[in-house]
Amino acid sequence: MKYTEEFCEREYNIRALVPEYPAIFSRWAAQAAATRSLHACLLDLAYGDEPGERLDIFPAREEPSPLLVFIHGGYWRAMDKSDFSWIAPSFVTHGVTVALINYGLAPHTPMEDMVRQALAAIAWLYRKAERYGIDRDRIVLCGHSAGAHLAAMSMAALWPVYADELPPDLVKGALAISGVYDLEPLVHAPFLNVDLKLDRERAIRLSPVRYPARPGARLITAVGGTESSEFARQNALIGRHWRSSRVRDVPMPDCNHYQVIEALPDPASPLFDAALDLVRR
């Protein structure tokens, strides 16, 4: 397919598609601050030396507990783990420890380094599992938007190559929500690529669909029913390429790109059930 600037602007400029986003982000930040004030949490734990290499942990009461690692979105250039603390309490109540990780943002951090940082954060949590009451044999990922891309890259990682003491099945599964898994269209999206600085070669190298699914890992996908046709295509694309790993797709009708992630911590939502399904296997 030949991508044009107009097409990519229409299909991938999420903030233009949901113009009320400033109010949504303000609400998220307020909810997150309230969550941190009301719930036990360990904040800004360093998994590396860079300022952005920090994570938060919301521990479950019973130990050892399964771990859900949440990777935030923001098109690789915005948002922060602290904006999403409100995701944790419902899972903690159900006996799941939640870790929310940060990573460096564009344009200062190349996407290759973001992937390495995601791997470093997950490896750190695996190595520190006993200290934080985590069952290292039940680590799963959840990512939204850019975070879904990083979750997919982490799910495909060859962990013993990254560090020889790590098991190949370190990540047992991932819930990937409204992600971009083929980055080539973004090369033609100036509104975004001004910061990402992708060329075709880097876009191919950084696309999860260019890598095989890891045997045994379980993938659940989801995309909002009112999102653009390209986000629907991206969701279907990872499902086809990783068909041996995808357990199912979770329909989320009437949800835009931001509403779909708001459904994640709702115990009545199928996304919440999907995340619990992954951690309890």
mmCIF file of N, CA, C and O in Angstrom, residues 57 73 92-93 103 143 203-205 209 267:
data_model
loop_
_atom_site.group_PDB
_atom_site.id
_atom_site.type_symbol
_atom_site.label_atom_id
_atom_site.label_comp_id
_atom_site.label_asym_id
_atom_site.label_seq_id
_atom_site.Cartn_x
_atom_site.Cartn_y
_atom_site.Cartn_z
ATOM 1 N N ILE A 57 5.277 0.062 41.792
ATOM 2 C CA ILE A 57 4.699 -1.241 42.120
ATOM 3 C C ILE A 57 3.541 -1.044 43.087
ATOM 4 O O ILE A 57 3.676 -0.367 44.118
ATOM 5 N N GLY A 73 0.908 4.196 26.931
ATOM 6 C CA GLY A 73 0.998 4.735 25.589
ATOM 7 C C GLY A 73 1.374 6.206 25.607
ATOM 8 O O GLY A 73 1.881 6.736 26.595
ATOM 9 N N VAL A 92 -5.108 -5.474 42.122
ATOM 10 C CA VAL A 92 -4.567 -5.771 43.449
ATOM 11 C C VAL A 92 -5.627 -6.456 44.306
ATOM 12 O O VAL A 92 -5.344 -7.425 45.026
ATOM 13 N N THR A 93 -6.862 -5.971 44.228
ATOM 14 C CA THR A 93 -7.959 -6.579 44.972
ATOM 15 C C THR A 93 -8.154 -8.039 44.595
ATOM 16 O O THR A 93 -8.558 -8.861 45.425
ATOM 17 N N TYR A 103 9.697 4.730 30.418
ATOM 18 C CA TYR A 103 10.786 4.577 29.451
ATOM 19 C C TYR A 103 11.049 5.964 28.872
ATOM 20 O O TYR A 103 10.202 6.865 28.963
ATOM 21 N N GLY A 143 -0.117 -3.637 27.485
ATOM 22 C CA GLY A 143 0.301 -2.365 26.916
ATOM 23 C C GLY A 143 -0.825 -1.735 26.124
ATOM 24 O O GLY A 143 -1.650 -2.427 25.518
ATOM 25 N N ALA A 203 11.865 1.268 10.696
ATOM 26 C CA ALA A 203 10.470 0.903 10.933
ATOM 27 C C ALA A 203 10.281 -0.608 10.814
ATOM 28 O O ALA A 203 9.563 -1.223 11.613
ATOM 29 N N ILE A 204 10.924 -1.215 9.826
ATOM 30 C CA ILE A 204 10.834 -2.665 9.671
ATOM 31 C C ILE A 204 11.470 -3.366 10.861
ATOM 32 O O ILE A 204 10.895 -4.305 11.434
ATOM 33 N N ARG A 205 12.649 -2.920 11.260
ATOM 34 C CA ARG A 205 13.368 -3.566 12.359
ATOM 35 C C ARG A 205 12.614 -3.448 13.678
ATOM 36 O O ARG A 205 12.724 -4.324 14.551
ATOM 37 N N VAL A 209 5.506 -7.359 13.956
ATOM 38 C CA VAL A 209 5.054 -8.341 12.968
ATOM 39 C C VAL A 209 6.203 -8.907 12.145
ATOM 40 O O VAL A 209 6.015 -9.888 11.417
ATOM 41 N N PRO A 267 -13.961 -4.246 36.666
ATOM 42 C CA PRO A 267 -14.183 -5.680 36.850
ATOM 43 C C PRO A 267 -15.310 -6.250 35.987
ATOM 44 O O PRO A 267 -15.365 -7.470 35.779
#
